[in-house]
């Protein structure tokens, strides 16, 4: 569920089928807004993603 004041969508598979994807991954579609960028970066840092090692910035 999106945080209050934000919007996002989760798409597990397109087109939707009765079979789960073989990789078990999912796609996130996030509105490209500054507030969402800060939230995504914070979540990725909390998760332990190596953002600095790959030069990823909020502006990306």
mmCIF file of the N, C-alpha and C atoms, coordinates in Angstrom:
data_MODEL
# 
_entry.id   MODEL 
# 
loop_
_atom_site.group_PDB 
_atom_site.id 
_atom_site.type_symbol 
_atom_site.label_atom_id 
_atom_site.label_alt_id 
_atom_site.label_comp_id 
_atom_site.label_asym_id 
_atom_site.label_entity_id 
_atom_site.label_seq_id 
_atom_site.pdbx_PDB_ins_code 
_atom_site.Cartn_x 
_atom_site.Cartn_y 
_atom_site.Cartn_z 
_atom_site.occupancy 
_atom_site.B_iso_or_equiv 
_atom_site.pdbx_formal_charge 
_atom_site.auth_seq_id 
_atom_site.auth_comp_id 
_atom_site.auth_asym_id 
_atom_site.auth_atom_id 
_atom_site.pdbx_PDB_model_num 
ATOM 1   N N  . UNK A 1 1  ? 0.846  -1.171  0.000   1.00 0.00 ? 1  UNK A N  1 
ATOM 2   C CA . UNK A 1 1  ? 0.000  0.000   0.000   1.00 0.00 ? 1  UNK A CA 1 
ATOM 3   C C  . UNK A 1 1  ? 0.890  1.232   0.000   1.00 0.00 ? 1  UNK A C  1 
ATOM 4   N N  . UNK A 1 2  ? 0.614  2.194   -0.880  1.00 0.00 ? 2  UNK A N  1 
ATOM 5   C CA . UNK A 1 2  ? 1.418  3.406   -0.931  1.00 0.00 ? 2  UNK A CA 1 
ATOM 6   C C  . UNK A 1 2  ? 1.300  4.214   0.356   1.00 0.00 ? 2  UNK A C  1 
ATOM 7   N N  . UNK A 1 3  ? 2.342  4.959   0.681   1.00 0.00 ? 3  UNK A N  1 
ATOM 8   C CA . UNK A 1 3  ? 2.309  5.865   1.819   1.00 0.00 ? 3  UNK A CA 1 
ATOM 9   C C  . UNK A 1 3  ? 1.316  6.979   1.522   1.00 0.00 ? 3  UNK A C  1 
ATOM 10  N N  . UNK A 1 4  ? 0.734  7.567   2.555   1.00 0.00 ? 4  UNK A N  1 
ATOM 11  C CA . UNK A 1 4  ? -0.204 8.677   2.319   1.00 0.00 ? 4  UNK A CA 1 
ATOM 12  C C  . UNK A 1 4  ? 0.445  9.768   1.478   1.00 0.00 ? 4  UNK A C  1 
ATOM 13  N N  . UNK A 1 5  ? -0.251 10.228  0.467   1.00 0.00 ? 5  UNK A N  1 
ATOM 14  C CA . UNK A 1 5  ? 0.240  11.289  -0.393  1.00 0.00 ? 5  UNK A CA 1 
ATOM 15  C C  . UNK A 1 5  ? 1.124  10.819  -1.529  1.00 0.00 ? 5  UNK A C  1 
ATOM 16  N N  . UNK A 1 6  ? 1.345  9.511   -1.639  1.00 0.00 ? 6  UNK A N  1 
ATOM 17  C CA . UNK A 1 6  ? 2.153  9.002   -2.748  1.00 0.00 ? 6  UNK A CA 1 
ATOM 18  C C  . UNK A 1 6  ? 1.332  7.990   -3.525  1.00 0.00 ? 6  UNK A C  1 
ATOM 19  N N  . UNK A 1 7  ? 1.848  7.640   -4.679  1.00 0.00 ? 7  UNK A N  1 
ATOM 20  C CA . UNK A 1 7  ? 1.158  6.623   -5.459  1.00 0.00 ? 7  UNK A CA 1 
ATOM 21  C C  . UNK A 1 7  ? 2.184  5.717   -6.101  1.00 0.00 ? 7  UNK A C  1 
ATOM 22  N N  . UNK A 1 8  ? 1.851  4.464   -6.206  1.00 0.00 ? 8  UNK A N  1 
ATOM 23  C CA . UNK A 1 8  ? 2.719  3.491   -6.858  1.00 0.00 ? 8  UNK A CA 1 
ATOM 24  C C  . UNK A 1 8  ? 1.867  2.305   -7.250  1.00 0.00 ? 8  UNK A C  1 
ATOM 25  N N  . UNK A 1 9  ? 2.404  1.478   -8.104  1.00 0.00 ? 9  UNK A N  1 
ATOM 26  C CA . UNK A 1 9  ? 1.711  0.281   -8.541  1.00 0.00 ? 9  UNK A CA 1 
ATOM 27  C C  . UNK A 1 9  ? 2.683  -0.884  -8.518  1.00 0.00 ? 9  UNK A C  1 
ATOM 28  N N  . UNK A 1 10 ? 2.179  -2.046  -8.240  1.00 0.00 ? 10 UNK A N  1 
ATOM 29  C CA . UNK A 1 10 ? 2.979  -3.262  -8.306  1.00 0.00 ? 10 UNK A CA 1 
ATOM 30  C C  . UNK A 1 10 ? 2.360  -4.151  -9.363  1.00 0.00 ? 10 UNK A C  1 
ATOM 31  N N  . UNK A 1 11 ? 3.161  -4.546  -10.307 1.00 0.00 ? 11 UNK A N  1 
ATOM 32  C CA . UNK A 1 11 ? 2.712  -5.425  -11.377 1.00 0.00 ? 11 UNK A CA 1 
ATOM 33  C C  . UNK A 1 11 ? 3.512  -6.713  -11.249 1.00 0.00 ? 11 UNK A C  1 
ATOM 34  N N  . UNK A 1 12 ? 2.855  -7.789  -10.936 1.00 0.00 ? 12 UNK A N  1 
ATOM 35  C CA . UNK A 1 12 ? 3.576  -9.033  -10.719 1.00 0.00 ? 12 UNK A CA 1 
ATOM 36  C C  . UNK A 1 12 ? 3.895  -9.749  -12.018 1.00 0.00 ? 12 UNK A C  1 
ATOM 37  N N  . UNK A 1 13 ? 3.060  -9.603  -13.018 1.00 0.00 ? 13 UNK A N  1 
ATOM 38  C CA . UNK A 1 13 ? 3.323  -10.247 -14.301 1.00 0.00 ? 13 UNK A CA 1 
ATOM 39  C C  . UNK A 1 13 ? 2.393  -9.661  -15.361 1.00 0.00 ? 13 UNK A C  1 
ATOM 40  N N  . UNK A 1 14 ? 2.961  -9.402  -16.512 1.00 0.00 ? 14 UNK A N  1 
ATOM 41  C CA . UNK A 1 14 ? 2.126  -8.892  -17.601 1.00 0.00 ? 14 UNK A CA 1 
ATOM 42  C C  . UNK A 1 14 ? 2.415  -9.656  -18.863 1.00 0.00 ? 14 UNK A C  1 
ATOM 43  N N  . UNK A 1 15 ? 1.480  -10.189 -19.558 1.00 0.00 ? 15 UNK A N  1 
ATOM 44  C CA . UNK A 1 15 ? 0.078  -10.179 -19.159 1.00 0.00 ? 15 UNK A CA 1 
ATOM 45  C C  . UNK A 1 15 ? -0.164 -11.149 -18.012 1.00 0.00 ? 15 UNK A C  1 
ATOM 46  N N  . UNK A 1 16 ? -1.192 -10.898 -17.207 1.00 0.00 ? 16 UNK A N  1 
ATOM 47  C CA . UNK A 1 16 ? -1.474 -11.791 -16.081 1.00 0.00 ? 16 UNK A CA 1 
ATOM 48  C C  . UNK A 1 16 ? -1.814 -13.201 -16.584 1.00 0.00 ? 16 UNK A C  1 
ATOM 49  N N  . UNK A 1 17 ? -1.254 -14.183 -15.958 1.00 0.00 ? 17 UNK A N  1 
ATOM 50  C CA . UNK A 1 17 ? -1.528 -15.570 -16.318 1.00 0.00 ? 17 UNK A CA 1 
ATOM 51  C C  . UNK A 1 17 ? -1.762 -16.378 -15.056 1.00 0.00 ? 17 UNK A C  1 
ATOM 52  N N  . UNK A 1 18 ? -2.158 -17.619 -15.219 1.00 0.00 ? 18 UNK A N  1 
ATOM 53  C CA . UNK A 1 18 ? -2.386 -18.511 -14.080 1.00 0.00 ? 18 UNK A CA 1 
ATOM 54  C C  . UNK A 1 18 ? -1.085 -19.125 -13.583 1.00 0.00 ? 18 UNK A C  1 
ATOM 55  N N  . UNK A 1 19 ? 0.023  -18.875 -14.287 1.00 0.00 ? 19 UNK A N  1 
ATOM 56  C CA . UNK A 1 19 ? 1.300  -19.491 -13.919 1.00 0.00 ? 19 UNK A CA 1 
ATOM 57  C C  . UNK A 1 19 ? 2.224  -18.467 -13.283 1.00 0.00 ? 19 UNK A C  1 
ATOM 58  N N  . UNK A 1 20 ? 2.880  -18.825 -12.182 1.00 0.00 ? 20 UNK A N  1 
ATOM 59  C CA . UNK A 1 20 ? 3.819  -17.871 -11.571 1.00 0.00 ? 20 UNK A CA 1 
ATOM 60  C C  . UNK A 1 20 ? 5.058  -17.706 -12.445 1.00 0.00 ? 20 UNK A C  1 
ATOM 61  N N  . UNK A 1 21 ? 5.692  -16.535 -12.399 1.00 0.00 ? 21 UNK A N  1 
ATOM 62  C CA . UNK A 1 21 ? 6.914  -16.357 -13.183 1.00 0.00 ? 21 UNK A CA 1 
ATOM 63  C C  . UNK A 1 21 ? 8.022  -17.261 -12.662 1.00 0.00 ? 21 UNK A C  1 
ATOM 64  N N  . UNK A 1 22 ? 8.851  -17.730 -13.554 1.00 0.00 ? 22 UNK A N  1 
ATOM 65  C CA . UNK A 1 22 ? 9.914  -18.659 -13.180 1.00 0.00 ? 22 UNK A CA 1 
ATOM 66  C C  . UNK A 1 22 ? 10.964 -17.999 -12.297 1.00 0.00 ? 22 UNK A C  1 
ATOM 67  N N  . UNK A 1 23 ? 11.171 -16.702 -12.424 1.00 0.00 ? 23 UNK A N  1 
ATOM 68  C CA . UNK A 1 23 ? 12.214 -16.028 -11.660 1.00 0.00 ? 23 UNK A CA 1 
ATOM 69  C C  . UNK A 1 23 ? 11.767 -15.598 -10.273 1.00 0.00 ? 23 UNK A C  1 
ATOM 70  N N  . UNK A 1 24 ? 10.468 -15.514 -10.050 1.00 0.00 ? 24 UNK A N  1 
ATOM 71  C CA . UNK A 1 24 ? 9.958  -15.094 -8.748  1.00 0.00 ? 24 UNK A CA 1 
ATOM 72  C C  . UNK A 1 24 ? 10.138 -13.605 -8.490  1.00 0.00 ? 24 UNK A C  1 
ATOM 73  N N  . UNK A 1 25 ? 10.468 -12.822 -9.514  1.00 0.00 ? 25 UNK A N  1 
ATOM 74  C CA . UNK A 1 25 ? 10.653 -11.392 -9.323  1.00 0.00 ? 25 UNK A CA 1 
ATOM 75  C C  . UNK A 1 25 ? 9.345  -10.644 -9.573  1.00 0.00 ? 25 UNK A C  1 
ATOM 76  N N  . UNK A 1 26 ? 9.370  -9.360  -9.353  1.00 0.00 ? 26 UNK A N  1 
ATOM 77  C CA . UNK A 1 26 ? 8.211  -8.520  -9.651  1.00 0.00 ? 26 UNK A CA 1 
ATOM 78  C C  . UNK A 1 26 ? 8.703  -7.143  -10.051 1.00 0.00 ? 26 UNK A C  1 
ATOM 79  N N  . UNK A 1 27 ? 7.855  -6.408  -10.715 1.00 0.00 ? 27 UNK A N  1 
ATOM 80  C CA . UNK A 1 27 ? 8.192  -5.071  -11.195 1.00 0.00 ? 27 UNK A CA 1 
ATOM 81  C C  . UNK A 1 27 ? 7.478  -4.027  -10.354 1.00 0.00 ? 27 UNK A C  1 
ATOM 82  N N  . UNK A 1 28 ? 8.152  -2.928  -10.100 1.00 0.00 ? 28 UNK A N  1 
ATOM 83  C CA . UNK A 1 28 ? 7.551  -1.792  -9.404  1.00 0.00 ? 28 UNK A CA 1 
ATOM 84  C C  . UNK A 1 28 ? 7.478  -0.627  -10.369 1.00 0.00 ? 28 UNK A C  1 
ATOM 85  N N  . UNK A 1 29 ? 6.331  0.008   -10.434 1.00 0.00 ? 29 UNK A N  1 
ATOM 86  C CA . UNK A 1 29 ? 6.165  1.207   -11.247 1.00 0.00 ? 29 UNK A CA 1 
ATOM 87  C C  . UNK A 1 29 ? 5.871  2.340   -10.268 1.00 0.00 ? 29 UNK A C  1 
ATOM 88  N N  . UNK A 1 30 ? 6.810  3.271   -10.160 1.00 0.00 ? 30 UNK A N  1 
ATOM 89  C CA . UNK A 1 30 ? 6.729  4.337   -9.167  1.00 0.00 ? 30 UNK A CA 1 
ATOM 90  C C  . UNK A 1 30 ? 6.677  5.673   -9.890  1.00 0.00 ? 30 UNK A C  1 
ATOM 91  N N  . UNK A 1 31 ? 5.758  6.525   -9.464  1.00 0.00 ? 31 UNK A N  1 
ATOM 92  C CA . UNK A 1 31 ? 5.652  7.850   -10.068 1.00 0.00 ? 31 UNK A CA 1 
ATOM 93  C C  . UNK A 1 31 ? 6.988  8.572   -9.914  1.00 0.00 ? 31 UNK A C  1 
ATOM 94  N N  . UNK A 1 32 ? 7.530  9.145   -10.997 1.00 0.00 ? 32 UNK A N  1 
ATOM 95  C CA . UNK A 1 32 ? 8.825  9.828   -10.929 1.00 0.00 ? 32 UNK A CA 1 
ATOM 96  C C  . UNK A 1 32 ? 8.716  11.214  -10.302 1.00 0.00 ? 32 UNK A C  1 
ATOM 97  N N  . UNK A 1 33 ? 8.559  11.243  -8.996  1.00 0.00 ? 33 UNK A N  1 
ATOM 98  C CA . UNK A 1 33 ? 8.455  12.485  -8.241  1.00 0.00 ? 33 UNK A CA 1 
ATOM 99  C C  . UNK A 1 33 ? 9.550  12.515  -7.191  1.00 0.00 ? 33 UNK A C  1 
ATOM 100 N N  . UNK A 1 34 ? 9.988  13.705  -6.805  1.00 0.00 ? 34 UNK A N  1 
ATOM 101 C CA . UNK A 1 34 ? 11.081 13.859  -5.842  1.00 0.00 ? 34 UNK A CA 1 
ATOM 102 C C  . UNK A 1 34 ? 10.783 13.141  -4.521  1.00 0.00 ? 34 UNK A C  1 
ATOM 103 N N  . UNK A 1 35 ? 9.564  13.253  -4.024  1.00 0.00 ? 35 UNK A N  1 
ATOM 104 C CA . UNK A 1 35 ? 9.200  12.595  -2.765  1.00 0.00 ? 35 UNK A CA 1 
ATOM 105 C C  . UNK A 1 35 ? 9.348  11.086  -2.886  1.00 0.00 ? 35 UNK A C  1 
ATOM 106 N N  . UNK A 1 36 ? 8.881  10.527  -3.985  1.00 0.00 ? 36 UNK A N  1 
ATOM 107 C CA . UNK A 1 36 ? 9.002  9.086   -4.184  1.00 0.00 ? 36 UNK A CA 1 
ATOM 108 C C  . UNK A 1 36 ? 10.456 8.667   -4.342  1.00 0.00 ? 36 UNK A C  1 
ATOM 109 N N  . UNK A 1 37 ? 11.263 9.497   -5.003  1.00 0.00 ? 37 UNK A N  1 
ATOM 110 C CA . UNK A 1 37 ? 12.690 9.187   -5.167  1.00 0.00 ? 37 UNK A CA 1 
ATOM 111 C C  . UNK A 1 37 ? 13.362 9.077   -3.807  1.00 0.00 ? 37 UNK A C  1 
ATOM 112 N N  . UNK A 1 38 ? 13.078 10.024  -2.913  1.00 0.00 ? 38 UNK A N  1 
ATOM 113 C CA . UNK A 1 38 ? 13.668 9.968   -1.566  1.00 0.00 ? 38 UNK A CA 1 
ATOM 114 C C  . UNK A 1 38 ? 13.232 8.711   -0.838  1.00 0.00 ? 38 UNK A C  1 
ATOM 115 N N  . UNK A 1 39 ? 11.962 8.362   -0.945  1.00 0.00 ? 39 UNK A N  1 
ATOM 116 C CA . UNK A 1 39 ? 11.444 7.169   -0.247  1.00 0.00 ? 39 UNK A CA 1 
ATOM 117 C C  . UNK A 1 39 ? 12.039 5.883   -0.811  1.00 0.00 ? 39 UNK A C  1 
ATOM 118 N N  . UNK A 1 40 ? 12.161 5.810   -2.127  1.00 0.00 ? 40 UNK A N  1 
ATOM 119 C CA . UNK A 1 40 ? 12.733 4.615   -2.745  1.00 0.00 ? 40 UNK A CA 1 
ATOM 120 C C  . UNK A 1 40 ? 14.200 4.472   -2.360  1.00 0.00 ? 40 UNK A C  1 
ATOM 121 N N  . UNK A 1 41 ? 14.943 5.573   -2.423  1.00 0.00 ? 41 UNK A N  1 
ATOM 122 C CA . UNK A 1 41 ? 16.365 5.518   -2.051  1.00 0.00 ? 41 UNK A CA 1 
ATOM 123 C C  . UNK A 1 41 ? 16.525 5.099   -0.593  1.00 0.00 ? 41 UNK A C  1 
ATOM 124 N N  . UNK A 1 42 ? 15.696 5.630   0.294   1.00 0.00 ? 42 UNK A N  1 
ATOM 125 C CA . UNK A 1 42 ? 15.768 5.258   1.708   1.00 0.00 ? 42 UNK A CA 1 
ATOM 126 C C  . UNK A 1 42 ? 15.455 3.769   1.886   1.00 0.00 ? 42 UNK A C  1 
ATOM 127 N N  . UNK A 1 43 ? 14.445 3.279   1.185   1.00 0.00 ? 43 UNK A N  1 
ATOM 128 C CA . UNK A 1 43 ? 14.085 1.857   1.293   1.00 0.00 ? 43 UNK A CA 1 
ATOM 129 C C  . UNK A 1 43 ? 15.208 0.973   0.765   1.00 0.00 ? 43 UNK A C  1 
ATOM 130 N N  . UNK A 1 44 ? 15.811 1.359   -0.359  1.00 0.00 ? 44 UNK A N  1 
ATOM 131 C CA . UNK A 1 44 ? 16.903 0.571   -0.914  1.00 0.00 ? 44 UNK A CA 1 
ATOM 132 C C  . UNK A 1 44 ? 18.117 0.579   0.012   1.00 0.00 ? 44 UNK A C  1 
ATOM 133 N N  . UNK A 1 45 ? 18.414 1.730   0.623   1.00 0.00 ? 45 UNK A N  1 
ATOM 134 C CA . UNK A 1 45 ? 19.531 1.795   1.583   1.00 0.00 ? 45 UNK A CA 1 
ATOM 135 C C  . UNK A 1 45 ? 19.243 0.898   2.793   1.00 0.00 ? 45 UNK A C  1 
ATOM 136 N N  . UNK A 1 46 ? 18.015 0.967   3.317   1.00 0.00 ? 46 UNK A N  1 
ATOM 137 C CA . UNK A 1 46 ? 17.630 0.120   4.459   1.00 0.00 ? 46 UNK A CA 1 
ATOM 138 C C  . UNK A 1 46 ? 17.761 -1.356  4.110   1.00 0.00 ? 46 UNK A C  1 
ATOM 139 N N  . UNK A 1 47 ? 17.475 -1.689  2.867   1.00 0.00 ? 47 UNK A N  1 
ATOM 140 C CA . UNK A 1 47 ? 17.568 -3.072  2.394   1.00 0.00 ? 47 UNK A CA 1 
ATOM 141 C C  . UNK A 1 47 ? 19.019 -3.513  2.239   1.00 0.00 ? 47 UNK A C  1 
ATOM 142 N N  . UNK A 1 48 ? 19.923 -2.549  2.064   1.00 0.00 ? 48 UNK A N  1 
ATOM 143 C CA . UNK A 1 48 ? 21.337 -2.870  1.906   1.00 0.00 ? 48 UNK A CA 1 
ATOM 144 C C  . UNK A 1 48 ? 21.827 -2.835  0.474   1.00 0.00 ? 48 UNK A C  1 
ATOM 145 N N  . UNK A 1 49 ? 21.064 -2.209  -0.408  1.00 0.00 ? 49 UNK A N  1 
ATOM 146 C CA . UNK A 1 49 ? 21.480 -2.118  -1.810  1.00 0.00 ? 49 UNK A CA 1 
ATOM 147 C C  . UNK A 1 49 ? 22.737 -1.257  -1.925  1.00 0.00 ? 49 UNK A C  1 
ATOM 148 N N  . UNK A 1 50 ? 23.718 -1.664  -2.726  1.00 0.00 ? 50 UNK A N  1 
ATOM 149 C CA . UNK A 1 50 ? 24.978 -0.920  -2.872  1.00 0.00 ? 50 UNK A CA 1 
ATOM 150 C C  . UNK A 1 50 ? 24.834 0.268   -3.831  1.00 0.00 ? 50 UNK A C  1 
ATOM 151 N N  . UNK A 1 51 ? 24.036 1.253   -3.451  1.00 0.00 ? 51 UNK A N  1 
ATOM 152 C CA . UNK A 1 51 ? 23.753 2.392   -4.327  1.00 0.00 ? 51 UNK A CA 1 
ATOM 153 C C  . UNK A 1 51 ? 25.007 3.200   -4.632  1.00 0.00 ? 51 UNK A C  1 
ATOM 154 N N  . UNK A 1 52 ? 25.826 3.477   -3.621  1.00 0.00 ? 52 UNK A N  1 
ATOM 155 C CA . UNK A 1 52 ? 27.026 4.290   -3.825  1.00 0.00 ? 52 UNK A CA 1 
ATOM 156 C C  . UNK A 1 52 ? 28.017 3.588   -4.743  1.00 0.00 ? 52 UNK A C  1 
ATOM 157 N N  . UNK A 1 53 ? 28.120 2.278   -4.618  1.00 0.00 ? 53 UNK A N  1 
ATOM 158 C CA . UNK A 1 53 ? 29.056 1.516   -5.450  1.00 0.00 ? 53 UNK A CA 1 
ATOM 159 C C  . UNK A 1 53 ? 28.690 1.593   -6.925  1.00 0.00 ? 53 UNK A C  1 
ATOM 160 N N  . UNK A 1 54 ? 27.428 1.828   -7.208  1.00 0.00 ? 54 UNK A N  1 
ATOM 161 C CA . UNK A 1 54 ? 26.967 1.897   -8.595  1.00 0.00 ? 54 UNK A CA 1 
ATOM 162 C C  . UNK A 1 54 ? 26.673 3.334   -9.032  1.00 0.00 ? 54 UNK A C  1 
ATOM 163 N N  . UNK A 1 55 ? 26.943 4.298   -8.143  1.00 0.00 ? 55 UNK A N  1 
ATOM 164 C CA . UNK A 1 55 ? 26.751 5.705   -8.498  1.00 0.00 ? 55 UNK A CA 1 
ATOM 165 C C  . UNK A 1 55 ? 25.306 6.101   -8.681  1.00 0.00 ? 55 UNK A C  1 
ATOM 166 N N  . UNK A 1 56 ? 24.391 5.437   -8.001  1.00 0.00 ? 56 UNK A N  1 
ATOM 167 C CA . UNK A 1 56 ? 22.961 5.742   -8.146  1.00 0.00 ? 56 UNK A CA 1 
ATOM 168 C C  . UNK A 1 56 ? 22.587 6.901   -7.232  1.00 0.00 ? 56 UNK A C  1 
ATOM 169 N N  . UNK A 1 57 ? 21.925 7.900   -7.798  1.00 0.00 ? 57 UNK A N  1 
ATOM 170 C CA . UNK A 1 57 ? 21.497 9.106   -7.085  1.00 0.00 ? 57 UNK A CA 1 
ATOM 171 C C  . UNK A 1 57 ? 19.988 9.252   -7.171  1.00 0.00 ? 57 UNK A C  1 
ATOM 172 N N  . UNK A 1 58 ? 19.415 10.063  -6.272  1.00 0.00 ? 58 UNK A N  1 
ATOM 173 C CA . UNK A 1 58 ? 17.969 10.318  -6.327  1.00 0.00 ? 58 UNK A CA 1 
ATOM 174 C C  . UNK A 1 58 ? 17.547 10.906  -7.667  1.00 0.00 ? 58 UNK A C  1 
ATOM 175 N N  . UNK A 1 59 ? 18.390 11.703  -8.263  1.00 0.00 ? 59 UNK A N  1 
ATOM 176 C CA . UNK A 1 59 ? 18.061 12.368  -9.532  1.00 0.00 ? 59 UNK A CA 1 
ATOM 177 C C  . UNK A 1 59 ? 17.967 11.373  -10.698 1.00 0.00 ? 59 UNK A C  1 
ATOM 178 N N  . UNK A 1 60 ? 18.541 10.182  -10.509 1.00 0.00 ? 60 UNK A N  1 
ATOM 179 C CA . UNK A 1 60 ? 18.498 9.180   -11.586 1.00 0.00 ? 60 UNK A CA 1 
ATOM 180 C C  . UNK A 1 60 ? 17.085 8.685   -11.766 1.00 0.00 ? 60 UNK A C  1 
# 
